[in-house]
Structures are given as C-alpha cells and as structure tokens.
Tab-separated table of C-alpha atoms in Angstrom:
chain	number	residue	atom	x	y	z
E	1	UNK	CA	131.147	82.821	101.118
E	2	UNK	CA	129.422	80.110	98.899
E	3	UNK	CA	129.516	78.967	95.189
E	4	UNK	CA	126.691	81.507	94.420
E	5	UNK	CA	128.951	83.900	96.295
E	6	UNK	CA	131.721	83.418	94.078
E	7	UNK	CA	129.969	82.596	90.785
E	8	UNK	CA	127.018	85.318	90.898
E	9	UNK	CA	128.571	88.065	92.696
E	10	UNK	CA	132.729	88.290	91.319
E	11	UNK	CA	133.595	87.681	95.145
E	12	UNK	CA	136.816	86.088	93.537
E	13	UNK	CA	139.198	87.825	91.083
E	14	UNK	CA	139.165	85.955	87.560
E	15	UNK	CA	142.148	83.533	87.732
E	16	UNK	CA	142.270	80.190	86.360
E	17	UNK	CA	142.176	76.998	88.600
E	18	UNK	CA	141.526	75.041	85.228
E	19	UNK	CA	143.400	72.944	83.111
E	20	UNK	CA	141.240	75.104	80.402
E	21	UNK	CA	141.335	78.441	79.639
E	22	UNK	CA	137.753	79.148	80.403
E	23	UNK	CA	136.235	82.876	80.922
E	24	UNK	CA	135.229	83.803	84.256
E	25	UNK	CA	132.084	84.998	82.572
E	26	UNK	CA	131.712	81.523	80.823
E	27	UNK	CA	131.715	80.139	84.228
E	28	UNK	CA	128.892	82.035	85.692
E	29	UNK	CA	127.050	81.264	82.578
E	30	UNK	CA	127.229	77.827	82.873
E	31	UNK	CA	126.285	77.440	86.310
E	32	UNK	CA	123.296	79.665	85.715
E	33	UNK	CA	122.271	77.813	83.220
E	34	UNK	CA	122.417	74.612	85.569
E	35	UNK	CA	121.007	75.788	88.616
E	36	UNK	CA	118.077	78.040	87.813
E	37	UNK	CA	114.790	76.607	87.722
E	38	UNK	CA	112.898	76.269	84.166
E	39	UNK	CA	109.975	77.677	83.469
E	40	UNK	CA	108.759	74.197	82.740
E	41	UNK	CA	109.092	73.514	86.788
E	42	UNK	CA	112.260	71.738	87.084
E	43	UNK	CA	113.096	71.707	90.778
E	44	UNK	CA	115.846	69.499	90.682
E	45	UNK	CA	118.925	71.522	89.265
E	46	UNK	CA	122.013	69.571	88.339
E	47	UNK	CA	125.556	70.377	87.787
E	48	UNK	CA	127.566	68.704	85.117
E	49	UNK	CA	130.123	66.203	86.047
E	50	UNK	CA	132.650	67.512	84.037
E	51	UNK	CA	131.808	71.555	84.741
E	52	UNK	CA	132.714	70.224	88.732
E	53	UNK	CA	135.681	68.886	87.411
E	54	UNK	CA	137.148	71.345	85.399
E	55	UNK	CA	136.492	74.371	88.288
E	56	UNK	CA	137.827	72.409	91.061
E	57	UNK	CA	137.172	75.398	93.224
E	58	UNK	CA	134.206	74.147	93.666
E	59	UNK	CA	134.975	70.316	94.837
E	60	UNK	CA	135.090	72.188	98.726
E	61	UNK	CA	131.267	72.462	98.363
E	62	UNK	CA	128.802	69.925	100.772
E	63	UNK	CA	127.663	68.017	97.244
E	64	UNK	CA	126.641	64.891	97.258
E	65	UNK	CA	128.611	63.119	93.899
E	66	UNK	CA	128.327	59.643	94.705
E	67	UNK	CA	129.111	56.786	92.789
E	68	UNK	CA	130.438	57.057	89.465
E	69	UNK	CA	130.371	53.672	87.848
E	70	UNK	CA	130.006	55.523	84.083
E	71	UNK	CA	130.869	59.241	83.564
E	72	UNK	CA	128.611	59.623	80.718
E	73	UNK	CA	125.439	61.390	81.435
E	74	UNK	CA	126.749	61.646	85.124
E	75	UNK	CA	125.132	64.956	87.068
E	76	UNK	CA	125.662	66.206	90.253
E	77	UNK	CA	122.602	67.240	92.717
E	78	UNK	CA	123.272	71.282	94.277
E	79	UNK	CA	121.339	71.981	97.476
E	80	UNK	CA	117.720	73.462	96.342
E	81	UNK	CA	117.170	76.141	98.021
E	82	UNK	CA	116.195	78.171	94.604
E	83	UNK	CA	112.684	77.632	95.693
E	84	UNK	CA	112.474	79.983	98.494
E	85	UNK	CA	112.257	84.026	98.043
E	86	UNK	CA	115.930	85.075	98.949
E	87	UNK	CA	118.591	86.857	97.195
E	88	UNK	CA	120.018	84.139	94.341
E	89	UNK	CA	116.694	83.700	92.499
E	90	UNK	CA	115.803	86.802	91.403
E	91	UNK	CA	118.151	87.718	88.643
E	92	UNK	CA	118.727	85.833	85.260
E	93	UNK	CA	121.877	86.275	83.805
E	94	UNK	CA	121.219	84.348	80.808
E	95	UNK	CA	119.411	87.469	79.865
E	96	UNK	CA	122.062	90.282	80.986
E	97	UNK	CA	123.660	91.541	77.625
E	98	UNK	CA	119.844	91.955	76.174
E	99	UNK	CA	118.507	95.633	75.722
E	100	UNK	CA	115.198	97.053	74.441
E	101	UNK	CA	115.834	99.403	71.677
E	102	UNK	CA	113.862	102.630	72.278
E	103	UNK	CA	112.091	104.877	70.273
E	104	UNK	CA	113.556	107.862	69.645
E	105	UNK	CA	110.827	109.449	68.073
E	106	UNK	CA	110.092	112.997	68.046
E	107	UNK	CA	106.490	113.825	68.243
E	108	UNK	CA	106.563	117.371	66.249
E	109	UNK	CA	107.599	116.023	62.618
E	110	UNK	CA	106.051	119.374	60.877
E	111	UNK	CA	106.931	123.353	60.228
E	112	UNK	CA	104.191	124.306	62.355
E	113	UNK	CA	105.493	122.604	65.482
E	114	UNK	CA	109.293	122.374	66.837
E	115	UNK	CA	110.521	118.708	67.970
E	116	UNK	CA	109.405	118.420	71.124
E	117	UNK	CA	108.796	114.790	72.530
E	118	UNK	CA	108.405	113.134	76.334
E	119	UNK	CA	111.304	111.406	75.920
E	120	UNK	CA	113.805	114.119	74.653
E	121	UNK	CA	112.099	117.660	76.332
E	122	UNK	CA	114.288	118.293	78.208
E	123	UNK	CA	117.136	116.579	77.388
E	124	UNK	CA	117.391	113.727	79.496
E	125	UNK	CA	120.790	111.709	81.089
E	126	UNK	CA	123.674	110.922	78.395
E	127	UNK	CA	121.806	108.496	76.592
E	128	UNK	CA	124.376	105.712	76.755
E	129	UNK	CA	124.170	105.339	80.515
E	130	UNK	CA	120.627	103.916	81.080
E	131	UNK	CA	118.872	102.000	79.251
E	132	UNK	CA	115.858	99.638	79.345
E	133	UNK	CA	117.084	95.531	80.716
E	134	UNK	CA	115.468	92.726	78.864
E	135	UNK	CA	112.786	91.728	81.662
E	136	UNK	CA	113.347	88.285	81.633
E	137	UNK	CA	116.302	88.943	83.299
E	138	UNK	CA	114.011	89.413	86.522
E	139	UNK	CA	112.740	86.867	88.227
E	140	UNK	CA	109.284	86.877	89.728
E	141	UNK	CA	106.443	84.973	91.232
E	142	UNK	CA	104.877	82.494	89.241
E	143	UNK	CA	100.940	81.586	89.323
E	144	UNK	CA	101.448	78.740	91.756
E	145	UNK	CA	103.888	80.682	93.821
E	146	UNK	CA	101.823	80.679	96.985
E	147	UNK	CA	102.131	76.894	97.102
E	148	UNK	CA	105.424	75.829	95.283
E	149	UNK	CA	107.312	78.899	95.782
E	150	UNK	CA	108.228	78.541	92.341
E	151	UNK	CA	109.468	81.794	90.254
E	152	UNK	CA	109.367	82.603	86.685
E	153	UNK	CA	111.319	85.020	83.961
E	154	UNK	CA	109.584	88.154	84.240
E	155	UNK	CA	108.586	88.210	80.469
E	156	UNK	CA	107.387	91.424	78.587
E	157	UNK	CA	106.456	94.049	81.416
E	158	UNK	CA	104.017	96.624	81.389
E	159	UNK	CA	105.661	99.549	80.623
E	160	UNK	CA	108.428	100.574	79.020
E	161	UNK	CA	111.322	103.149	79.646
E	162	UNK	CA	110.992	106.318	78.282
E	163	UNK	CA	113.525	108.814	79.784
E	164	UNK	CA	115.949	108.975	83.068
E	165	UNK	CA	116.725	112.255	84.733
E	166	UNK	CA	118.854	113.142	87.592
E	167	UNK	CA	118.454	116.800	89.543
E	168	UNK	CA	120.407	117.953	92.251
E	169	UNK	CA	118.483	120.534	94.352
E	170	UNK	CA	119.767	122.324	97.658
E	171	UNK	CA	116.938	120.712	99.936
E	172	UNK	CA	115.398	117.660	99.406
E	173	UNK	CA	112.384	117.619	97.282
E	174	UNK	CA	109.472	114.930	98.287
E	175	UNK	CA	106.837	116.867	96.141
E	176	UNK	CA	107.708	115.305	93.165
E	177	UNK	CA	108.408	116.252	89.950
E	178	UNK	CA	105.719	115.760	87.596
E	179	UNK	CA	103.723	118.765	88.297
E	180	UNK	CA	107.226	121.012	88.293
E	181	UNK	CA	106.267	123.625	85.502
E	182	UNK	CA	110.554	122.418	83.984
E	183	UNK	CA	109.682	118.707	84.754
E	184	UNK	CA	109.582	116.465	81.378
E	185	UNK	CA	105.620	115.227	82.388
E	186	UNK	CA	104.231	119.253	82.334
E	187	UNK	CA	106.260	119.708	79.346
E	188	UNK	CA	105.200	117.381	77.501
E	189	UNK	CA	101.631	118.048	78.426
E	190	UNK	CA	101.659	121.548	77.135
E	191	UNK	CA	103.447	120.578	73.870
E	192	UNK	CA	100.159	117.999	73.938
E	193	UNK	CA	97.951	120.930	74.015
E	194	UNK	CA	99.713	123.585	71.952
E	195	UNK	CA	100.111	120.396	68.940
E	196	UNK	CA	96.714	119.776	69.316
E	197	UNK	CA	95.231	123.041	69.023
E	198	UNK	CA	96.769	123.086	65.547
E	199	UNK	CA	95.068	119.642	64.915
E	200	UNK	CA	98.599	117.599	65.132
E	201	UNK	CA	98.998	114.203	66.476
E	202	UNK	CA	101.651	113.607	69.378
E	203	UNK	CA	103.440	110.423	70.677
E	204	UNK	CA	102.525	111.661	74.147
E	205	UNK	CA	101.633	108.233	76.011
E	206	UNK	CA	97.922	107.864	77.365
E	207	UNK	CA	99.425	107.333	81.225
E	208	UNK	CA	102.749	108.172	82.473
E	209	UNK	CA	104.488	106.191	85.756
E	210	UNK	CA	107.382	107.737	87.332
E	211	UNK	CA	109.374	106.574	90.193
E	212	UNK	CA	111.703	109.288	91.711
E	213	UNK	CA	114.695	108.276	93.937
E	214	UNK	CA	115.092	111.040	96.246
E	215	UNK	CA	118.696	111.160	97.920
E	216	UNK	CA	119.202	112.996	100.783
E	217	UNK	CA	122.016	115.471	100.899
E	218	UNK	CA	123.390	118.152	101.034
E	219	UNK	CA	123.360	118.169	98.547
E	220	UNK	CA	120.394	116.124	97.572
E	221	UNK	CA	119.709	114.499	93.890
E	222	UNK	CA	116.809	113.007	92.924
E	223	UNK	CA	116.786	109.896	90.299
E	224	UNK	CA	113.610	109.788	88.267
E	225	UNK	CA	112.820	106.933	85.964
E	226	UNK	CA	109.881	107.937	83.327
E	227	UNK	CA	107.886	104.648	81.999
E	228	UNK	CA	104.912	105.127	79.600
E	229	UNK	CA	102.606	102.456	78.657
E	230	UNK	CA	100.535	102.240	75.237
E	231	UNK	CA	97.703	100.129	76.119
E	232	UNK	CA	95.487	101.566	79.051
E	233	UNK	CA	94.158	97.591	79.199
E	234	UNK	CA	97.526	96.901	80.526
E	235	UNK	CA	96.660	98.886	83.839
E	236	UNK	CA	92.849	99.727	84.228
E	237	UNK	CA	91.343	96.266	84.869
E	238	UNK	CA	89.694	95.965	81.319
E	239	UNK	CA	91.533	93.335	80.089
E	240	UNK	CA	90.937	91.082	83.642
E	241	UNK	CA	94.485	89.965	83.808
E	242	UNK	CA	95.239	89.571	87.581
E	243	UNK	CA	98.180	92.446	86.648
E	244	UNK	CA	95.711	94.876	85.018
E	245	UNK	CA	93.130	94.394	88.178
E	246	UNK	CA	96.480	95.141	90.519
E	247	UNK	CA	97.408	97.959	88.320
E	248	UNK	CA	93.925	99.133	88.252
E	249	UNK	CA	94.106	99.604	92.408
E	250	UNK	CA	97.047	100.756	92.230
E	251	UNK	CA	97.323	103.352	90.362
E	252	UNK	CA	93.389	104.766	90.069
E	253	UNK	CA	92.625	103.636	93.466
E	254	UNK	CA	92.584	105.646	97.003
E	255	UNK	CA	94.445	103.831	99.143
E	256	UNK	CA	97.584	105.130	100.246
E	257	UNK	CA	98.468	101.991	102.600
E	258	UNK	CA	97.451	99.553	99.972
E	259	UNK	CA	100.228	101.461	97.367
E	260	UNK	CA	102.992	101.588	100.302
E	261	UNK	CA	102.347	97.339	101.040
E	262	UNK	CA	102.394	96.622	97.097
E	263	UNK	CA	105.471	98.539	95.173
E	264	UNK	CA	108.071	96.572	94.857
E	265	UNK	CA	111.755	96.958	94.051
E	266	UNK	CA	113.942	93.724	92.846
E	267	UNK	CA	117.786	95.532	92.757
E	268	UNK	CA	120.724	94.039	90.922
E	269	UNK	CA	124.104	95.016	89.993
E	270	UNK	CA	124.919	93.834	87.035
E	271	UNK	CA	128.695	94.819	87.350
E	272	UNK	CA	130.581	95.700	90.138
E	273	UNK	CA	133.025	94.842	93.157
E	274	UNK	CA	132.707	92.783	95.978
E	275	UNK	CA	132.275	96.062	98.460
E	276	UNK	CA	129.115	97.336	96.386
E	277	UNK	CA	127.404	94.059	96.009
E	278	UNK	CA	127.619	93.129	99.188
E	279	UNK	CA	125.689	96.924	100.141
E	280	UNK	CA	123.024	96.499	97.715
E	281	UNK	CA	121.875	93.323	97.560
E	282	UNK	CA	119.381	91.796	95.322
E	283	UNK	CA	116.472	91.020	97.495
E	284	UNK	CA	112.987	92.139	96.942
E	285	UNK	CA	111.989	94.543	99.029
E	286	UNK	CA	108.718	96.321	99.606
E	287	UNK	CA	109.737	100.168	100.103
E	288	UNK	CA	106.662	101.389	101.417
E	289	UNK	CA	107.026	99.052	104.533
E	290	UNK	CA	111.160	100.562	105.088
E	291	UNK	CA	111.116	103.771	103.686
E	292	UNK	CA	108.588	106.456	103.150
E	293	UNK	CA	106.738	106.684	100.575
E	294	UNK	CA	105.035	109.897	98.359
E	295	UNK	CA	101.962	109.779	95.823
E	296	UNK	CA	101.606	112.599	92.891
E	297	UNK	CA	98.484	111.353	90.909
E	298	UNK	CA	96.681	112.437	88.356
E	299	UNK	CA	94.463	111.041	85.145
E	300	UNK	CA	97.211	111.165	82.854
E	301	UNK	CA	100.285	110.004	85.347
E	302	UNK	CA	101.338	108.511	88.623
E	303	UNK	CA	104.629	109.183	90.549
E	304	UNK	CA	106.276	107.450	92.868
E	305	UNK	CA	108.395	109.276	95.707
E	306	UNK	CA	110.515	106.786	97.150
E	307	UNK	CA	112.999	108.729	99.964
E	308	UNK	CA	115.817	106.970	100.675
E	309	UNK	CA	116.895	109.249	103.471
E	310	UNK	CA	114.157	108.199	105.611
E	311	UNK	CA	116.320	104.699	106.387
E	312	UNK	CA	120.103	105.822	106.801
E	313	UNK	CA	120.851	101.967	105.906
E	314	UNK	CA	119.214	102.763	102.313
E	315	UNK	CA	120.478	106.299	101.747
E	316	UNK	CA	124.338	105.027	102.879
E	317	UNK	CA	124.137	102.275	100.714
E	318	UNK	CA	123.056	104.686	97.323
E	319	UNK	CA	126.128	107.029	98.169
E	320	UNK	CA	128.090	104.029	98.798
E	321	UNK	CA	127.121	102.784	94.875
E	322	UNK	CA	127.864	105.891	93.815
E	323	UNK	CA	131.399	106.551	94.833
E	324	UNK	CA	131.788	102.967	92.727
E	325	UNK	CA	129.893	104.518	90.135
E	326	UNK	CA	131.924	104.544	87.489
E	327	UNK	CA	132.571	100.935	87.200
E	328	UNK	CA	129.195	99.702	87.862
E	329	UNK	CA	125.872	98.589	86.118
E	330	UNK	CA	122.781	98.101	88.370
E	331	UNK	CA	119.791	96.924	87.088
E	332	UNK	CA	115.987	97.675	88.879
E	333	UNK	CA	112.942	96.415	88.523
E	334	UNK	CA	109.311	97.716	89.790
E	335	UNK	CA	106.634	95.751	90.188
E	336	UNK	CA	103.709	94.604	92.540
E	337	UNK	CA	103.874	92.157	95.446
E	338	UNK	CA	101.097	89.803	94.928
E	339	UNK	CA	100.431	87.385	97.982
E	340	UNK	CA	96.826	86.225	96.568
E	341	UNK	CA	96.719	83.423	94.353
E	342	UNK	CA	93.457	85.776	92.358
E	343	UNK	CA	96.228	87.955	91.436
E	344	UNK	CA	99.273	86.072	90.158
E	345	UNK	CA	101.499	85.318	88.759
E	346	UNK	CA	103.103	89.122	89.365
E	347	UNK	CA	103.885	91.081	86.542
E	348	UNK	CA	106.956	93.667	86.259
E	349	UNK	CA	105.672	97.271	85.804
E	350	UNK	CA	108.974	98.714	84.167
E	351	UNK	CA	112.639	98.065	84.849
E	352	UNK	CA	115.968	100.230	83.822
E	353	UNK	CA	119.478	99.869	83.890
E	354	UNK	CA	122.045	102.339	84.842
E	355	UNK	CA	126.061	102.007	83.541
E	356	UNK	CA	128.773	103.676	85.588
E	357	UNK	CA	126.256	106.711	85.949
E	358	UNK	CA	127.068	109.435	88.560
E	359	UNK	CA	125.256	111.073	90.399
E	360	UNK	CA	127.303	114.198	90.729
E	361	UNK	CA	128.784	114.582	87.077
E	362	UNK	CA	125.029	113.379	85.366
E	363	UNK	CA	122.507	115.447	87.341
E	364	UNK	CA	121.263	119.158	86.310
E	365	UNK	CA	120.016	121.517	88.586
E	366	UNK	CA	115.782	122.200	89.698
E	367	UNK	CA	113.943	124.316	91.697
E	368	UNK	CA	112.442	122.817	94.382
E	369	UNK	CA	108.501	123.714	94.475
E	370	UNK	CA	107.251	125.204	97.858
C-alpha cells in the first residue's frame, strides 16, 4: 500500500493518528487538493508542512522534507508520477458530491396525448440510485497530452443522462435493446410519431447513445445507460471541434474496428471497501480491445453492447461489486481515446453514477429478441 492507497481508496479504517479531530474525508480532500495537477499546468504538487505533520501516518513515506530553517510557507515535494496515464489521475474528488439536476419533463403536456416521455416510458430504475456525476470529476487527456502527458477536468460532456434500466433475461441478450418493441428508444419513437400526427411537439432528443452492460448469467442482467444530446453539432463534425469530428466517425461512420479501438470506459467507485476497490479499479480501459463489443445503429440512435462475459476477469469483478452493492457508489465515464494530437484534447461522451444499486432487487424482466 501507498499514501494514495490509503488516502484515495479507504484502505485504512477512519481512526485518528492526530492531535486534531480531523475527518477522514477532510483528509482525502486536502491531499487532493495538493497533489492533483491544475489545469493551469502545475507539475510540481506540494504537500503542506503542517498537513504532514498533523497525519503523521504519512511521515513513513520516501519524501524528501529537507531543511527547515523557517516553517512558514514551508512545502513538501510528493513523487510526480501524476503525469503518466495510471490509476490515481483519473478521478477528481474535489468534484464528488456535485450532481446534474435532470429534467423531468414529460413530453405529452395536453388532453390529446397521455405523458409519455424518453426518460420516464417505461419507468426506469428507482430514481434515487443513479444519477448523472459532475464531469469534472473525470479526468482526461488534455490538448498537449501526447507530449506532456498532462490531463485535464473533463468539463461539460457531450451528452447527458437521460434514463438507467436494468433487465434480467434467462439468456444473455447481445442484440441490444433499442430496437426491442418494450425498450424505452422504440417507445419513445412511436409516442414521436403518434404526437406528431396530431401536430404536438415532443422532448424526444434528435440522437440517442446507449451503452448496455450485458452480464452473463444465469441469470443474466443487462445495465443500460440512455444519454441524449441536444445539439447534433456536438457529434456530426459541423462544429469542427476535434470531439465533434471523433463523434462524427464514430457514431455515423462504418467502421466496426475503428469503434472497438476508440470507446472508452474511465471506472470509479466513489464509495466502497477495500475488497471492491481493489476489483474494479479506476484505469482507463479500451473495451473493444478486452471484451467484445456489439453495434445497433441507426439515424436517430447508437448502442453500445459491451459483454462482460466475454473476459471472466470483467464479468467476476461486476458480480463481485454487486454482492457489495448496497454500500457502494461507482461512478463511469464514456468517452473516446484520442492518440492524435488533430483530435484532442478528448472529450467525455456521458458519464453516470450508480448508489448501492442491485442488480437483483432493481432489474425488471425482457424478452430476449431472436
């Protein structure tokens, strides 16, 4: 174990070795806020003096303190090795406790029409166990990343949450479920159709991108994250942002291969014990390149297969999280590798959050399509 071990992961129960009754979570703030690198480029992280003090847990650690002729203003140097792509610089928890309010808007406001919106037909998950993280909480590659390795909060992404289901089905369903006659995206397509037919507007967004976590079973569940965006700029390469151009391929483009070496996952719990943090660790991966990946595309949506059971490493690890379930918050983010300096810095397609959220107790039943 290290200091990042302890600090950033709660590999240590929260007792005091202070003189001061300081939190546990006051300490992990505090360091974060020392050791991650600014926006502004700072590559030289300090640690206060009196922070090393007052936690002498941490006096054990290889730091250099050197001489300490006045103890005003006096910092301590950490090892740097925030600058490379591993697991400790990808999560800000300075941002942790911030959530994006949704909309909750029902499309249908008339007698002609019933409610019926994308985000509540059908009903989706208990509504207080997701929920959409504050992006800047993820950390991602900046413009210059390819030669300073340097990584930036992830800032607004691209789109935003919209609903979270979870089905359990007898055999594991890879087809997706965005063309499934009870999924939320047909539904929502045909209340589309039959409001406009009567000439009434509908908060049905212009493009739809789903990722769906297939778990294999028996029995098998399948997590599927909804994300709708409002500007089609964003994504089609009209607004010649690096991200819309990347968007633009990868969503509207042909390439299977190119989608499977792009989509990105940046994991994080939030909350948790030692056992489950240790399992899922939060290091970007690319899934396409460990697990196989499935396409449903169309003008209106894309969806993402992702299934886990295709790497017994990643399907042991989600059943692992969720017999913890109950007492933990994970945070994920999906975005696009970029490793060409035309298309950086990266931009975070859509990220959700799931609190003590079970897989067993929160999913609903669906047929699985031949």
């Amino acid at each position: 174990l290290d200091v990042r071990d302890a600090l950033d992961f709660d590999a240590f129960v929260s007792v005091s070795l202070s003189r001061k009754p300081y939190t546990w979570e006051g300490l992990k703030l505090s360091y974060a806020k020392s050791v991650l690198p600014t926006e502004t480029g700072n590559i030289s992280p300090s640690l206060s003096m009196e922070l090393i003090e007052e936690y002498s847990v941490l006096s054990s650690l290889p730091i250099n303190i050197g001489p300490t002729p006045n103890r005003t203003n006096t910092t301590v140097s950490l090892p740097n090795d925030y600058s490379v792509e591993d697991e400790y610089n990808n999560y800000d928890f300075r941002y942790r406790y911030k959530e994006r309010i949704r909309d909750r808007c029902n499309s249908y406001n008339t007698k002609d029409v019933i409610n019926k919106s994308i985000n509540n037909n059908p009903a989706p998950c208990d509504e207080e166990k997701w929920a959409e993280p504050d992006a800047n909480s993820f950390r991602i590659r900046g413009e210059n990343y390819m030669v300073d390795r340097m990584k930036i909060n992830g800032g607004d992404s691209l789109f935003h949450l919209v609903a979270v289901d979870i089905y359990k089905v007898e055999n594991q369903m890879l087809t997706g479920v965005c063309l499934h006659p009870e999924g939320r995206m047909q539904m929502a397509l045909a209340s589309e159709k039959e409001a406009k037919a009567k000439g009434i507007d509908t908060d049905v967004p212009p493009f739809v991108f789903t990722v769906n976590l297939s778990v294999r079973g028996p029995p098998s569940y399948n997590m599927v994250f909804f994300f709708a965006v409002d500007d089609m700029a964003l994504i089609d390469g009209t607004n010649g942002t690096p991200s819309s151009k990347l968007s633009k391929e990868f969503f509207f483009g042909d390439s299977d291969e190119f989608r499977d070496n792009t989509f990105k996952l940046i994991p994080q719990i939030v909350e948790g014990n030692f056992v489950v943090r240790k399992a899922a660790r939060s290091i970007p991966v690319v899934m396409g390149r460990k697990l196989k990946q499935y396409y449903c595309r169309d003008e209106r949506f894309c969806e993402v297969t992702v299934d886990m059971g295709s790497s017994s490493v990643a399907n042991g690890a989600i059943r692992l999280c969720n017999g913890f379930s109950k007492s933990i918050v994970v945070d994920l983010a999906f975005l696009l590798e970029s490793n060409d300096k035309s298309m950086l810095p990266e931009k975070i397609l859509g990220c959700v959050r799931m609190k003590n959220m079970s897989l067993f107790e929160d999913s609903k039943p669906l047929s699985v399509l031949i």
